[in-house]
């Protein structure tokens, strides 16, 4: 499926405004694995006919890793730059595939002058399923497959979003199996709080290995994720366990796109 993703600058030049801005995020832009998720989110937006745009080169890191690593000054500089751009374009509604971007723009930007309606891509998918625009038919069938979903910290415990990603999986007619630690009792993948960018401290076991051990207890065929950082950690865990052939780690957007034949 070939289509062009418009930038805000292009729409503005044409005198148009999008319904929604898709905030891609650093991982979605630069990480090879996360780029696939970005493409699938675009396919879904395109498929249902939502008018959207991206910032393109005008988008910069939200500042989440800087803030979590303790550099408040750098965070505020990055945030202010982004808020200026967003406000100049009169942005009202933002969707993002990254819970870190989601949490930062939703909860921390208002204090710096940037107030927007921010939704995570799983919430958008849930809304589109409720409206009957995404059906989970005509594509790959997940019928009867065992799927376990890993709650990203910044989506689940940070913002209380547990229903949306599960709703996207429930329409598949698959078998949704929960890990021992899930929802408000979920376990971090090990990459939050800027840990993604540093080596782990000495200990008995890496967190992502602990999490994958829990996932494997459910005997899944698919481990579903909703965050590009979780995607990296879970995929690394699966590689370490030599289970890449039997178990796929897929983002909710990828599963939805496949099920709808996009």
Coordinates of C-alpha atoms in Angstrom, one line a residue:
X1 CA 0.0 0.0 0.0
X2 CA 1.6 3.2 -1.2
X3 CA 0.6 6.6 0.1
X4 CA 2.2 9.8 1.2
X5 CA 2.3 11.0 4.8
X6 CA 1.9 14.7 4.9
X7 CA 3.8 17.1 7.2
X8 CA 2.2 19.9 9.1
X9 CA 4.2 22.4 7.0
X10 CA 2.7 21.0 3.8
X11 CA -0.9 21.1 5.1
X12 CA -0.4 24.6 6.4
X13 CA 0.9 25.7 3.0
X14 CA -2.2 24.3 1.4
X15 CA -4.4 26.1 4.0
X16 CA -5.5 22.8 5.6
X17 CA -5.6 21.5 9.1
X18 CA -5.5 17.8 10.2
X19 CA -7.9 16.2 12.6
X20 CA -4.9 14.7 14.4
X21 CA -1.2 15.1 14.7
X22 CA 0.8 11.9 14.7
X23 CA 3.7 12.3 17.1
X24 CA 6.3 9.8 15.9
X25 CA 8.9 10.0 18.7
X26 CA 12.6 9.2 18.6
X27 CA 12.2 5.4 18.6
X28 CA 9.5 5.5 15.9
X29 CA 11.8 7.6 13.8
X30 CA 15.2 6.1 14.2
X31 CA 14.8 2.5 15.6
X32 CA 14.6 0.1 12.7
X33 CA 12.1 -2.2 14.6
X34 CA 9.9 0.7 15.8
X35 CA 9.8 2.2 12.2
X36 CA 7.6 -0.8 11.3
X37 CA 5.2 0.2 14.0
X38 CA 5.2 3.8 12.8
X39 CA 4.3 2.6 9.3
X40 CA 1.4 0.5 10.6
X41 CA 0.0 3.3 12.6
X42 CA 0.0 5.4 9.4
X43 CA -1.6 2.6 7.5
X44 CA -4.4 2.4 10.1
X45 CA -4.9 6.2 10.0
X46 CA -4.9 6.1 6.2
X47 CA -7.3 3.1 6.0
X48 CA -10.0 4.7 8.2
X49 CA -9.7 8.1 6.4
X50 CA -8.6 10.2 9.4
X51 CA -6.9 13.4 8.1
X52 CA -3.5 13.4 9.9
X53 CA 0.0 14.9 9.6
X54 CA 3.4 14.5 11.1
X55 CA 5.8 17.3 12.1
X56 CA 8.7 15.7 10.2
X57 CA 12.0 17.4 10.7
X58 CA 10.3 19.9 13.1
X59 CA 9.7 17.2 15.6
X60 CA 12.3 16.9 18.4
X61 CA 12.6 14.5 21.4
X62 CA 9.9 15.2 24.0
X63 CA 12.6 15.4 26.7
X64 CA 11.4 12.3 28.6
X65 CA 14.8 10.5 28.8
X66 CA 16.5 13.8 29.9
X67 CA 14.0 14.4 32.6
X68 CA 14.0 10.8 33.9
X69 CA 17.8 10.8 33.9
X70 CA 17.7 14.0 36.1
X71 CA 18.5 16.7 33.6
X72 CA 15.5 19.0 34.2
X73 CA 17.1 21.9 32.4
X74 CA 17.6 20.0 29.1
X75 CA 14.0 18.6 29.5
X76 CA 12.5 22.1 29.7
X77 CA 14.5 23.3 26.8
X78 CA 13.4 20.4 24.6
X79 CA 9.8 20.8 25.8
X80 CA 9.6 24.5 25.2
X81 CA 10.9 24.1 21.6
X82 CA 8.3 21.5 20.9
X83 CA 5.5 23.5 22.5
X84 CA 6.4 26.5 20.4
X85 CA 6.1 24.4 17.2
X86 CA 2.8 22.7 18.3
X87 CA 1.2 26.0 19.3
X88 CA 2.3 27.7 16.1
X89 CA 0.4 25.0 14.2
X90 CA -2.6 25.3 16.4
X91 CA -2.5 21.6 17.3
X92 CA -5.4 20.3 19.3
X93 CA -5.2 16.5 19.2
X94 CA -2.1 14.3 19.2
X95 CA -1.8 10.5 18.8
X96 CA 1.5 8.8 19.6
X97 CA 2.8 5.2 19.5
X98 CA 5.1 5.8 22.5
X99 CA 3.8 5.8 26.1
X100 CA 6.8 7.9 27.1
X101 CA 6.0 10.6 24.6
X102 CA 2.3 10.2 25.5
X103 CA 2.9 10.6 29.2
X104 CA 5.2 13.6 28.8
X105 CA 3.1 15.6 26.4
X106 CA -0.1 14.8 28.2
X107 CA 1.0 15.4 31.8
X108 CA 4.1 17.5 31.7
X109 CA 3.6 19.9 28.8
X110 CA 0.5 21.7 30.2
X111 CA 2.7 23.1 33.0
X112 CA 4.9 24.7 30.4
X113 CA 2.2 26.1 28.2
X114 CA 1.3 23.2 25.9
X115 CA -2.2 21.8 26.5
X116 CA -3.5 19.2 24.0
X117 CA -5.7 16.2 23.8
X118 CA -3.3 13.3 23.8
X119 CA -4.1 9.7 23.0
X120 CA -2.1 6.6 22.7
X121 CA -2.4 4.6 19.5
X122 CA -4.1 1.7 21.4
X123 CA -6.9 4.2 22.5
X124 CA -7.3 5.3 18.9
X125 CA -7.5 1.7 17.8
X126 CA -10.1 1.0 20.5
X127 CA -12.2 4.0 19.4
X128 CA -12.0 2.9 15.8
X129 CA -13.1 -0.7 16.7
X130 CA -16.0 0.7 18.7
X131 CA -17.0 2.8 15.7
X132 CA -16.9 -0.2 13.5
X133 CA -14.1 1.2 11.3
X134 CA -11.6 -1.6 12.2
X135 CA -13.0 -5.1 12.1
X136 CA -10.2 -7.7 12.3
X137 CA -11.2 -9.4 9.1
X138 CA -9.8 -9.7 5.6
X139 CA -6.3 -10.1 6.9
X140 CA -4.1 -12.5 8.9
X141 CA -6.2 -14.6 11.3
X142 CA -5.2 -14.7 14.9
X143 CA -8.1 -17.1 15.7
X144 CA -7.3 -19.4 18.6
X145 CA -3.7 -18.1 19.0
X146 CA -2.4 -17.6 22.5
X147 CA -1.5 -13.9 23.0
X148 CA -0.2 -12.4 26.2
X149 CA 0.0 -8.6 26.6
X150 CA 2.7 -6.7 28.4
X151 CA 1.5 -3.5 30.0
X152 CA 4.0 -0.6 29.4
X153 CA 4.5 1.2 32.8
X154 CA 3.9 4.7 31.4
X155 CA 0.6 3.6 29.8
X156 CA -0.7 1.3 32.5
X157 CA 0.4 2.2 36.0
X158 CA 1.4 5.8 34.9
X159 CA -1.9 6.6 33.1
X160 CA -4.4 3.8 34.0
X161 CA -4.8 2.6 30.4
X162 CA -5.5 -1.1 30.6
X163 CA -8.7 -1.6 28.6
X164 CA -7.7 -0.1 25.2
X165 CA -4.9 -2.5 24.2
X166 CA -6.9 -5.5 25.5
X167 CA -10.0 -4.4 23.5
X168 CA -7.8 -4.4 20.3
X169 CA -6.8 -8.0 21.1
X170 CA -10.3 -9.2 22.1
X171 CA -11.7 -8.6 18.7
X172 CA -9.2 -11.0 17.2
X173 CA -11.0 -14.1 18.4
X174 CA -7.6 -15.1 19.9
X175 CA -7.0 -16.5 23.4
X176 CA -5.8 -13.7 25.6
X177 CA -3.8 -15.1 28.5
X178 CA -2.6 -12.8 31.3
X179 CA 0.8 -13.0 32.9
X180 CA 1.0 -13.4 36.7
X181 CA 2.0 -9.7 37.0
X182 CA -0.3 -7.6 34.8
X183 CA -2.4 -4.4 34.8
X184 CA -1.7 -2.3 38.0
X185 CA 0.5 -5.0 39.2
X186 CA 2.5 -5.2 36.0
X187 CA 6.3 -5.5 35.8
X188 CA 8.5 -3.1 34.0
X189 CA 10.4 -4.3 30.9
X190 CA 13.5 -2.8 32.3
X191 CA 13.9 0.2 29.9
X192 CA 11.8 2.9 31.7
X193 CA 13.3 6.0 33.5
X194 CA 16.0 6.4 30.8
X195 CA 17.4 2.9 31.7
X196 CA 17.0 2.2 27.9
X197 CA 20.2 4.2 27.3
X198 CA 22.5 2.7 30.0
X199 CA 23.9 -0.6 31.0
X200 CA 22.0 -2.4 33.9
X201 CA 23.5 -2.4 37.4
X202 CA 25.0 -5.5 38.8
X203 CA 22.3 -8.0 40.0
X204 CA 21.2 -11.6 39.7
X205 CA 19.0 -11.2 36.6
X206 CA 18.1 -8.6 34.0
X207 CA 14.5 -7.3 34.3
X208 CA 13.6 -8.1 30.7
X209 CA 14.7 -11.7 31.3
X210 CA 12.6 -11.9 34.4
X211 CA 9.6 -10.5 32.4
X212 CA 10.1 -12.9 29.5
X213 CA 10.2 -15.8 31.9
X214 CA 6.8 -14.7 33.1
X215 CA 5.6 -14.4 29.6
X216 CA 6.8 -17.9 28.7
X217 CA 4.8 -19.4 31.5
X218 CA 1.7 -18.5 29.6
X219 CA 2.9 -20.5 26.5
X220 CA 2.1 -17.7 24.1
X221 CA 2.5 -17.6 20.3
X222 CA 2.4 -13.8 20.4
X223 CA 3.6 -11.4 23.0
X224 CA 1.8 -8.1 22.4
X225 CA 3.5 -4.8 23.2
X226 CA 2.4 -1.1 23.1
X227 CA 5.7 0.7 23.5
X228 CA 8.9 0.8 21.4
X229 CA 11.1 0.5 24.4
X230 CA 9.2 -2.6 25.7
X231 CA 9.5 -4.0 22.1
X232 CA 13.3 -3.8 22.3
X233 CA 13.5 -5.4 25.8
X234 CA 11.0 -8.2 25.1
X235 CA 12.5 -9.0 21.7
X236 CA 16.0 -9.2 23.3
X237 CA 14.6 -11.5 25.9
X238 CA 13.0 -13.8 23.3
X239 CA 16.4 -13.9 21.4
X240 CA 18.2 -14.8 24.6
X241 CA 15.8 -17.7 25.2
X242 CA 16.2 -18.8 21.5
X243 CA 12.5 -18.6 21.0
X244 CA 12.4 -16.4 17.9
X245 CA 10.9 -19.1 15.7
X246 CA 8.0 -20.0 17.9
X247 CA 7.1 -16.6 19.5
X248 CA 6.5 -13.3 17.8
X249 CA 6.7 -10.0 19.6
X250 CA 4.3 -7.6 17.9
X251 CA 2.9 -4.1 18.7
X252 CA -0.8 -3.7 19.0
X253 CA -0.7 -1.5 15.9
X254 CA 1.1 -4.3 13.9
X255 CA -1.4 -6.9 15.1
X256 CA -4.4 -4.6 14.1
X257 CA -2.9 -3.8 10.7
X258 CA -2.3 -7.5 10.0
X259 CA -5.8 -8.5 11.1
X260 CA -7.3 -5.9 8.9
X261 CA -5.2 -6.8 5.9
X262 CA -3.4 -3.5 5.7

